[in-house]
Amino acid sequence: MKKLVFSLALLSLVFTSCTSSDDDVVTTPPTATGEITGDITATKTYTKGVYTIKGTVRVKSDVTLTFEAGSVITADVADGTDALLVEKGGKLNISGTAAEPVVFTEKSKTAGSWGGIIMFGDAPIVSGKAADGSAITTATSEDGTNIVYGGTNAAHNGGSLKYVRVEYAGKKILDGNSEMNGFSFYSVGSGTVLENLVAYKGADDGFEFYGGTVSAKNLISYGNTDDSFDWQDGWQGQANTNWYAYQTGAGNFGMEIEAKSVNNTFFPKVSNITLRRAAGTATEAGNPLEIDAIQFKKEGNGEYSNVVISGYTNTAVSGTTTVNAVAVRIQDAATNTNQVLTGKIKMLNVKISDTHTAQWGAGAAFTVSFLPANFTTSTTASGAVLTPGAWAIVDGVNLLSNL
């Protein structure tokens, strides 16, 4: 009898030793379904479910659209131009998790089939110089919607995007001049939260910032055919970290950095960067010289630290000259004079894994020479550090396997 009591007590002890964390791995399948289309004119939450998106869905000003973790939203190229667009004053809240991301994809799984996520705010931009030399502080979007962006609200809050994956976006609009990306942020402000985002196999840039003050943490740009990360209009995010680009199949620059030819002091900062280019990766058609890890042009600048660069070993022909890929290319003389020579471009703690990839190169007709303090190398730089999970797995492929 004593033995039985002891056994029951022990059994009870074993079963009561479970913790709430044991339940974290148990997920329920989404049950809600429906079509998302037209303007969102009232605050709405989509519970965990499987939805379709049809046409350009616009979140209007003073409206919040929310998606719960585990939701899947599918576009269809046959619909025309599908996209999720947040207008100035609207908010998008997406509360995915590492185990249950919110996934925006496309039915045919073909790059360039839809427009991705587009957000507008009223944070500052600089889009060029007027005839009198003053800065132009508004611009018109290049996504085909022709929305004017730019403002003075540096703290603009467009919502919160956490653990979100956008697949097969980067649609080119038929006018030949307009294009969309995986994620497009126009004048988005520092009150917006961007964390753990994936842009997967789009036909344009993975992430593009058009001015603004927003920062982004834990980004993956995988297999996008233009640039992995791109910005213009004087983007000035200060708290960016853990950016990972993997270029495969076709791709141009790992990072393309410009400021619309305005000599500025915006100085964005990004730490913990990994840029990798798979063997055999070609450039996007029509851009045979866009083969470098990072390009600065039109007065682009900033501070970039703990950077790992590998695989940028391509060569291209420019006229009768063979051009080799470099880690950092300064494309024009003005950027060299106003940004490199004044210390407004800083590359700190950089590891270049390929011994024959030069640290930097010039566009043409001038020579680049960083001050030693502004371009430092290291054999121990670690680059991006990202949390594994379902958010970084597509069709059984772990996007972090080459990190």
CSV table of C-alpha atoms in Angstrom, one decimal:
chain,number,residue,atom,x,y,z
A,1,MET,CA,0.0,0.0,0.0
A,2,LYS,CA,2.8,2.4,0.8
A,3,LYS,CA,4.4,1.6,-2.5
A,4,LEU,CA,1.1,2.5,-4.3
A,5,VAL,CA,0.9,5.8,-2.5
A,6,PHE,CA,4.5,6.7,-3.3
A,7,SER,CA,3.9,5.8,-7.0
A,8,LEU,CA,0.8,8.0,-7.1
A,9,ALA,CA,2.6,10.9,-5.5
A,10,LEU,CA,5.5,10.6,-7.9
A,11,LEU,CA,3.1,10.4,-10.8
A,12,SER,CA,1.3,13.5,-9.6
A,13,LEU,CA,4.7,15.3,-9.3
A,14,VAL,CA,5.6,14.4,-12.9
A,15,PHE,CA,2.3,15.7,-14.3
A,16,THR,CA,2.3,18.9,-12.3
A,17,SER,CA,5.8,19.8,-13.4
A,18,CYS,CA,4.5,21.0,-16.8
A,19,THR,CA,4.8,24.8,-17.4
A,20,SER,CA,2.8,27.2,-19.5
A,21,SER,CA,5.7,27.3,-22.0
A,22,ASP,CA,4.8,23.7,-23.1
A,23,ASP,CA,1.7,25.1,-24.7
A,24,ASP,CA,3.6,27.6,-26.8
A,25,VAL,CA,4.3,25.1,-29.5
A,26,VAL,CA,0.7,24.1,-29.9
A,27,THR,CA,-1.0,26.2,-32.6
A,28,THR,CA,-4.6,26.0,-33.9
A,29,PRO,CA,-5.3,26.2,-37.6
A,30,PRO,CA,-6.9,29.4,-38.9
A,31,THR,CA,-10.6,29.2,-39.3
A,32,ALA,CA,-11.8,32.5,-40.6
A,33,THR,CA,-12.0,33.2,-44.3
A,34,GLY,CA,-13.0,36.0,-46.5
A,35,GLU,CA,-12.1,38.6,-49.2
A,36,ILE,CA,-10.4,41.9,-48.5
A,37,THR,CA,-11.1,44.5,-51.0
A,38,GLY,CA,-11.8,48.3,-51.4
A,39,ASP,CA,-11.3,51.0,-48.9
A,40,ILE,CA,-11.0,50.3,-45.2
A,41,THR,CA,-13.1,53.1,-43.7
A,42,ALA,CA,-13.7,51.8,-40.2
A,43,THR,CA,-11.3,50.2,-37.7
A,44,LYS,CA,-11.3,46.5,-38.3
A,45,THR,CA,-9.6,43.4,-37.0
A,46,TYR,CA,-9.1,40.2,-39.1
A,47,THR,CA,-8.9,37.2,-36.7
A,48,LYS,CA,-6.5,34.4,-37.5
A,49,GLY,CA,-7.7,33.1,-40.8
A,50,VAL,CA,-7.0,32.6,-44.5
A,51,TYR,CA,-8.0,35.5,-46.7
A,52,THR,CA,-7.7,36.8,-50.3
A,53,ILE,CA,-6.8,40.4,-51.2
A,54,LYS,CA,-8.4,41.8,-54.4
A,55,GLY,CA,-7.3,45.1,-55.9
A,56,THR,CA,-5.5,47.9,-54.0
A,57,VAL,CA,-6.9,47.9,-50.5
A,58,ARG,CA,-6.5,51.3,-48.8
A,59,VAL,CA,-6.5,51.9,-45.1
A,60,LYS,CA,-7.9,55.4,-44.8
A,61,SER,CA,-6.9,58.2,-42.4
A,62,ASP,CA,-7.9,57.7,-38.7
A,63,VAL,CA,-8.6,54.0,-39.3
A,64,THR,CA,-6.6,51.0,-37.9
A,65,LEU,CA,-6.5,47.7,-39.7
A,66,THR,CA,-5.3,44.7,-37.6
A,67,PHE,CA,-4.3,41.1,-38.5
A,68,GLU,CA,-3.9,38.5,-35.9
A,69,ALA,CA,-0.9,36.1,-35.8
A,70,GLY,CA,-1.1,33.1,-38.1
A,71,SER,CA,-3.1,34.8,-40.8
A,72,VAL,CA,-2.4,34.1,-44.5
A,73,ILE,CA,-3.5,36.7,-47.1
A,74,THR,CA,-3.2,35.7,-50.8
A,75,ALA,CA,-3.2,38.0,-53.8
A,76,ASP,CA,-3.9,36.8,-57.4
A,77,VAL,CA,-2.1,38.4,-60.3
A,78,ALA,CA,-5.3,37.8,-62.4
A,79,ASP,CA,-7.0,40.5,-60.3
A,80,GLY,CA,-4.8,43.2,-61.8
A,81,THR,CA,-2.9,45.3,-59.2
A,82,ASP,CA,-3.3,43.9,-55.7
A,83,ALA,CA,-1.7,45.8,-52.9
A,84,LEU,CA,-2.2,46.8,-49.2
A,85,LEU,CA,-1.8,50.5,-48.9
A,86,VAL,CA,-1.9,52.6,-45.7
A,87,GLU,CA,-2.7,56.2,-46.3
A,88,LYS,CA,-1.3,59.1,-44.2
A,89,GLY,CA,-3.1,59.0,-40.9
A,90,GLY,CA,-4.1,55.3,-41.1
A,91,LYS,CA,-2.5,52.6,-39.1
A,92,LEU,CA,-1.6,48.9,-39.8
A,93,ASN,CA,-1.1,46.6,-36.8
A,94,ILE,CA,0.1,43.1,-37.6
A,95,SER,CA,0.9,41.0,-34.6
A,96,GLY,CA,2.6,37.9,-35.9
A,97,THR,CA,5.1,35.8,-33.9
A,98,ALA,CA,8.1,33.8,-34.8
A,99,ALA,CA,6.0,30.6,-34.7
A,100,GLU,CA,2.9,32.2,-36.3
A,101,PRO,CA,3.9,35.0,-38.7
A,102,VAL,CA,1.4,36.8,-40.8
A,103,VAL,CA,2.1,35.9,-44.4
A,104,PHE,CA,1.1,37.9,-47.5
A,105,THR,CA,1.7,35.8,-50.6
A,106,GLU,CA,0.5,35.3,-54.2
A,107,LYS,CA,-1.4,32.5,-55.8
A,108,SER,CA,1.0,31.7,-58.7
A,109,LYS,CA,4.2,32.2,-56.6
A,110,THR,CA,5.6,34.3,-59.4
A,111,ALA,CA,7.9,37.3,-58.6
A,112,GLY,CA,6.3,40.7,-59.4
A,113,SER,CA,2.7,39.5,-59.2
A,114,TRP,CA,1.4,42.1,-56.7
A,115,GLY,CA,2.3,45.3,-54.9
A,116,GLY,CA,3.2,44.3,-51.4
A,117,ILE,CA,2.7,46.5,-48.4
A,118,ILE,CA,2.9,50.3,-48.9
A,119,MET,CA,2.7,52.8,-46.1
A,120,PHE,CA,2.5,56.6,-46.2
A,121,GLY,CA,3.1,59.1,-43.4
A,122,ASP,CA,4.0,62.7,-43.0
A,123,ALA,CA,7.6,62.6,-41.7
A,124,PRO,CA,10.2,64.8,-43.3
A,125,ILE,CA,11.8,64.1,-46.7
A,126,VAL,CA,14.2,65.9,-49.0
A,127,SER,CA,13.4,65.0,-52.6
A,128,GLY,CA,15.7,67.4,-54.5
A,129,LYS,CA,16.8,71.0,-54.8
A,130,ALA,CA,14.8,73.9,-56.2
A,131,ALA,CA,16.1,76.5,-58.6
A,132,ASP,CA,17.1,78.8,-55.7
A,133,GLY,CA,19.1,75.9,-54.1
A,134,SER,CA,16.5,75.3,-51.3
A,135,ALA,CA,15.4,71.7,-50.5
A,136,ILE,CA,12.2,70.3,-52.0
A,137,THR,CA,10.3,68.6,-49.1
A,138,THR,CA,7.5,66.8,-51.0
A,139,ALA,CA,7.4,64.3,-53.8
A,140,THR,CA,5.0,62.0,-55.7
A,141,SER,CA,5.1,58.3,-55.1
A,142,GLU,CA,6.5,56.0,-57.7
A,143,ASP,CA,4.0,53.1,-57.1
A,144,GLY,CA,1.5,54.2,-59.7
A,145,THR,CA,-0.9,55.8,-57.1
A,146,ASN,CA,0.7,59.3,-57.5
A,147,ILE,CA,0.3,60.1,-53.8
A,148,VAL,CA,2.1,63.2,-52.6
A,149,TYR,CA,4.2,62.5,-49.6
A,150,GLY,CA,6.4,64.5,-47.2
A,151,GLY,CA,5.8,66.5,-44.1
A,152,THR,CA,7.1,67.8,-40.7
A,153,ASN,CA,5.8,65.1,-38.3
A,154,ALA,CA,9.0,63.2,-37.5
A,155,ALA,CA,7.2,61.1,-34.9
A,156,HIS,CA,4.5,59.9,-37.3
A,157,ASN,CA,3.0,56.6,-36.2
A,158,GLY,CA,1.8,54.2,-38.9
A,159,GLY,CA,1.2,51.3,-36.6
A,160,SER,CA,3.2,48.2,-35.8
A,161,LEU,CA,4.4,45.4,-38.1
A,162,LYS,CA,5.9,42.4,-36.3
A,163,TYR,CA,6.7,39.0,-37.8
A,164,VAL,CA,5.3,39.8,-41.3
A,165,ARG,CA,6.4,38.1,-44.5
A,166,VAL,CA,5.7,39.5,-48.0
A,167,GLU,CA,6.2,37.1,-50.9
A,168,TYR,CA,6.4,37.5,-54.7
A,169,ALA,CA,5.7,41.3,-54.7
A,170,GLY,CA,7.5,44.1,-56.6
A,171,LYS,CA,5.0,44.6,-59.3
A,172,LYS,CA,5.9,46.8,-62.3
A,173,ILE,CA,3.0,49.1,-63.4
A,174,LEU,CA,2.3,49.1,-67.1
A,175,ASP,CA,3.1,52.8,-67.5
A,176,GLY,CA,6.8,51.7,-67.6
A,177,ASN,CA,7.8,54.2,-64.9
A,178,SER,CA,6.0,53.0,-61.8
A,179,GLU,CA,7.0,50.1,-59.5
A,180,MET,CA,6.3,48.6,-56.2
A,181,ASN,CA,8.5,46.7,-53.7
A,182,GLY,CA,8.0,44.1,-51.0
A,183,PHE,CA,7.7,46.8,-48.4
A,184,SER,CA,7.5,50.5,-49.4
A,185,PHE,CA,7.7,53.2,-46.7
A,186,TYR,CA,6.9,56.7,-47.8
A,187,SER,CA,7.5,59.5,-45.2
A,188,VAL,CA,7.0,57.0,-42.4
A,189,GLY,CA,7.9,58.3,-39.0
A,190,SER,CA,9.8,57.1,-35.9
A,191,GLY,CA,6.6,56.2,-34.0
A,192,THR,CA,6.1,53.3,-36.3
A,193,VAL,CA,7.3,49.8,-35.2
A,194,LEU,CA,9.0,47.6,-37.9
A,195,GLU,CA,10.4,44.3,-36.5
A,196,ASN,CA,11.1,40.9,-38.0
A,197,LEU,CA,10.0,41.4,-41.5
A,198,VAL,CA,10.7,39.3,-44.6
A,199,ALA,CA,10.6,40.3,-48.2
A,200,TYR,CA,10.8,37.1,-50.3
A,201,LYS,CA,11.5,36.8,-54.0
A,202,GLY,CA,10.0,40.0,-55.3
A,203,ALA,CA,10.7,41.6,-58.7
A,204,ASP,CA,12.0,44.9,-57.3
A,205,ASP,CA,13.5,46.0,-54.0
A,206,GLY,CA,12.9,44.0,-50.9
A,207,PHE,CA,12.6,47.1,-48.7
A,208,GLU,CA,12.6,50.7,-49.8
A,209,PHE,CA,12.5,53.8,-47.7
A,210,TYR,CA,11.4,57.1,-49.2
A,211,GLY,CA,12.6,59.6,-46.7
A,212,GLY,CA,11.1,59.6,-43.2
A,213,THR,CA,12.5,58.8,-39.8
A,214,VAL,CA,11.3,55.2,-39.2
A,215,SER,CA,13.8,52.5,-38.1
A,216,ALA,CA,13.6,48.8,-38.7
A,217,LYS,CA,14.9,45.8,-36.8
A,218,ASN,CA,15.5,42.2,-37.9
A,219,LEU,CA,14.9,42.3,-41.6
A,220,ILE,CA,15.4,39.6,-44.2
A,221,SER,CA,15.5,40.4,-47.9
A,222,TYR,CA,15.8,37.1,-49.8
A,223,GLY,CA,15.9,36.6,-53.5
A,224,ASN,CA,14.7,40.0,-54.6
A,225,THR,CA,15.7,40.8,-58.2
A,226,ASP,CA,16.6,44.5,-57.7
A,227,ASP,CA,18.2,45.8,-54.6
A,228,SER,CA,17.8,44.1,-51.2
A,229,PHE,CA,17.6,47.4,-49.3
A,230,ASP,CA,17.1,50.8,-51.0
A,231,TRP,CA,16.4,54.3,-49.9
A,232,GLN,CA,16.2,57.9,-51.1
A,233,ASP,CA,14.7,61.2,-50.2
A,234,GLY,CA,16.9,61.7,-47.1
A,235,TRP,CA,15.8,58.7,-45.1
A,236,GLN,CA,17.2,59.2,-41.5
A,237,GLY,CA,16.3,56.1,-39.4
A,238,GLN,CA,18.6,55.9,-36.4
A,239,ALA,CA,17.9,52.6,-34.6
A,240,ASN,CA,18.2,50.0,-37.4
A,241,THR,CA,19.8,46.6,-36.7
A,242,ASN,CA,20.1,43.0,-37.9
A,243,TRP,CA,19.6,43.3,-41.6
A,244,TYR,CA,20.2,40.2,-43.7
A,245,ALA,CA,20.2,40.1,-47.5
A,246,TYR,CA,20.6,36.9,-49.6
A,247,GLN,CA,20.8,37.5,-53.3
A,248,THR,CA,20.2,34.5,-55.5
A,249,GLY,CA,19.1,34.0,-59.1
A,250,ALA,CA,19.2,37.7,-60.0
A,251,GLY,CA,19.9,40.8,-57.9
A,252,ASN,CA,21.6,44.1,-58.1
A,253,PHE,CA,23.0,45.9,-55.1
A,254,GLY,CA,22.8,44.6,-51.6
A,255,MET,CA,22.2,48.2,-50.4
A,256,GLU,CA,21.6,51.2,-52.6
A,257,ILE,CA,21.9,54.5,-50.8
A,258,GLU,CA,21.0,57.9,-52.2
A,259,ALA,CA,19.7,61.3,-51.1
A,260,LYS,CA,18.4,63.0,-54.3
A,261,SER,CA,21.6,64.9,-54.7
A,262,VAL,CA,21.0,67.0,-51.5
A,263,ASN,CA,24.1,67.4,-49.4
A,264,ASN,CA,22.6,66.7,-46.0
A,265,THR,CA,23.3,65.7,-42.4
A,266,PHE,CA,20.6,63.1,-42.0
A,267,PHE,CA,23.0,60.3,-41.4
A,268,PRO,CA,21.0,57.1,-41.1
A,269,LYS,CA,22.6,54.4,-38.9
A,270,VAL,CA,22.4,50.6,-39.4
A,271,SER,CA,24.3,48.0,-37.2
A,272,ASN,CA,24.7,44.3,-37.7
A,273,ILE,CA,24.4,43.8,-41.4
A,274,THR,CA,25.0,40.6,-43.5
A,275,LEU,CA,25.0,40.8,-47.3
A,276,ARG,CA,25.5,37.6,-49.2
A,277,ARG,CA,25.4,36.9,-52.9
A,278,ALA,CA,25.0,33.3,-54.1
A,279,ALA,CA,27.4,31.9,-56.7
A,280,GLY,CA,26.0,32.5,-60.2
A,281,THR,CA,23.7,35.3,-59.3
A,282,ALA,CA,23.2,37.6,-62.3
A,283,THR,CA,22.2,41.3,-62.4
A,284,GLU,CA,18.7,42.3,-63.2
A,285,ALA,CA,18.2,42.8,-66.9
A,286,GLY,CA,19.3,46.2,-68.1
A,287,ASN,CA,21.6,46.9,-65.1
A,288,PRO,CA,24.8,45.0,-65.9
A,289,LEU,CA,27.0,47.1,-63.6
A,290,GLU,CA,24.9,46.9,-60.4
A,291,ILE,CA,27.1,44.2,-58.9
A,292,ASP,CA,28.5,45.7,-55.7
A,293,ALA,CA,27.5,45.0,-52.1
A,294,ILE,CA,26.8,48.6,-51.3
A,295,GLN,CA,26.5,51.6,-53.6
A,296,PHE,CA,26.4,55.3,-52.5
A,297,LYS,CA,25.2,57.9,-54.9
A,298,LYS,CA,23.5,61.3,-55.1
A,299,GLU,CA,24.9,62.4,-51.7
A,300,GLY,CA,23.8,59.2,-49.8
A,301,ASN,CA,25.6,58.8,-46.5
A,302,GLY,CA,25.3,57.1,-43.1
A,303,GLU,CA,27.0,54.9,-40.5
A,304,TYR,CA,27.1,51.1,-41.0
A,305,SER,CA,28.8,48.9,-38.4
A,306,ASN,CA,29.5,45.2,-37.8
A,307,VAL,CA,29.1,44.3,-41.5
A,308,VAL,CA,29.7,40.9,-43.2
A,309,ILE,CA,30.0,40.9,-47.0
A,310,SER,CA,30.5,37.8,-49.1
A,311,GLY,CA,29.9,36.5,-52.7
A,312,TYR,CA,30.3,39.9,-54.4
A,313,THR,CA,32.8,38.7,-57.0
A,314,ASN,CA,31.0,39.5,-60.2
A,315,THR,CA,32.6,41.2,-63.2
A,316,ALA,CA,30.9,43.4,-65.8
A,317,VAL,CA,31.9,45.2,-68.9
A,318,SER,CA,31.6,49.0,-69.2
A,319,GLY,CA,32.6,50.0,-72.7
A,320,THR,CA,36.0,48.4,-73.2
A,321,THR,CA,36.7,48.2,-69.4
A,322,THR,CA,36.1,45.2,-67.2
A,323,VAL,CA,34.7,46.3,-63.9
A,324,ASN,CA,35.0,44.1,-60.8
A,325,ALA,CA,32.5,44.1,-57.9
A,326,VAL,CA,33.6,45.9,-54.7
A,327,ALA,CA,32.3,46.0,-51.2
A,328,VAL,CA,31.5,49.8,-51.4
A,329,ARG,CA,31.1,51.8,-54.6
A,330,ILE,CA,31.0,55.6,-54.6
A,331,GLN,CA,29.1,56.3,-57.8
A,332,ASP,CA,29.7,60.0,-58.4
A,333,ALA,CA,32.2,62.7,-57.6
A,334,ALA,CA,29.8,64.9,-55.5
A,335,THR,CA,29.1,62.0,-53.1
A,336,ASN,CA,32.9,61.4,-52.8
A,337,THR,CA,33.6,65.1,-52.1
A,338,ASN,CA,30.7,65.9,-49.8
A,339,GLN,CA,30.1,62.6,-48.0
A,340,VAL,CA,33.3,60.5,-48.1
A,341,LEU,CA,35.9,63.2,-47.6
A,342,THR,CA,33.9,64.9,-44.9
A,343,GLY,CA,33.4,61.7,-42.9
A,344,LYS,CA,29.6,61.4,-43.4
A,345,ILE,CA,30.0,57.9,-44.7
A,346,LYS,CA,31.3,55.5,-42.1
A,347,MET,CA,31.9,51.8,-42.6
A,348,LEU,CA,33.0,50.3,-39.3
A,349,ASN,CA,34.0,46.8,-38.4
A,350,VAL,CA,33.6,45.4,-41.9
A,351,LYS,CA,34.5,41.8,-42.8
A,352,ILE,CA,34.9,41.1,-46.5
A,353,SER,CA,35.0,37.3,-46.9
A,354,ASP,CA,36.3,37.2,-50.5
A,355,THR,CA,40.0,38.1,-50.6
A,356,HIS,CA,39.8,39.5,-54.1
A,357,THR,CA,36.8,41.8,-53.5
A,358,ALA,CA,38.2,45.3,-53.0
A,359,GLN,CA,37.1,47.5,-50.1
A,360,TRP,CA,35.9,50.3,-52.3
A,361,GLY,CA,35.7,51.6,-55.9
A,362,ALA,CA,34.7,54.7,-57.8
A,363,GLY,CA,32.2,55.4,-60.5
A,364,ALA,CA,34.4,57.1,-63.0
A,365,ALA,CA,36.9,60.0,-63.3
A,366,PHE,CA,37.7,60.3,-59.6
A,367,THR,CA,39.5,58.4,-56.9
A,368,VAL,CA,38.0,57.3,-53.6
A,369,SER,CA,40.0,57.3,-50.5
A,370,PHE,CA,38.4,56.8,-47.1
A,371,LEU,CA,40.1,58.1,-44.0
A,372,PRO,CA,41.3,55.2,-42.0
A,373,ALA,CA,39.0,56.0,-39.1
A,374,ASN,CA,36.0,55.9,-41.4
A,375,PHE,CA,36.5,52.5,-43.0
A,376,THR,CA,37.7,49.9,-40.6
A,377,THR,CA,37.9,46.1,-41.2
A,378,SER,CA,37.7,43.2,-38.9
A,379,THR,CA,38.1,39.4,-39.2
A,380,THR,CA,35.6,38.9,-36.3
A,381,ALA,CA,32.6,40.9,-37.5
A,382,SER,CA,29.5,38.8,-37.0
A,383,GLY,CA,26.8,40.6,-39.0
A,384,ALA,CA,23.1,40.1,-38.4
A,385,VAL,CA,21.7,37.9,-35.6
A,386,LEU,CA,18.2,36.7,-36.2
A,387,THR,CA,15.8,34.4,-34.3
A,388,PRO,CA,14.9,31.2,-36.2
A,389,GLY,CA,11.3,30.1,-36.6
A,390,ALA,CA,8.4,29.7,-39.0
A,391,TRP,CA,8.6,33.4,-39.9
A,392,ALA,CA,11.9,32.6,-41.8
A,393,ILE,CA,10.8,29.4,-43.5
A,394,VAL,CA,9.2,29.4,-46.9
A,395,ASP,CA,8.0,26.1,-48.6
A,396,GLY,CA,10.4,24.2,-46.3
A,397,VAL,CA,13.4,26.4,-47.1
A,398,ASN,CA,15.1,27.9,-44.0
A,399,LEU,CA,16.0,31.5,-45.1
A,400,LEU,CA,18.6,31.7,-42.4
A,401,SER,CA,20.5,28.6,-43.5
A,402,ASN,CA,23.1,30.8,-45.2
A,403,LEU,CA,23.3,33.5,-42.6
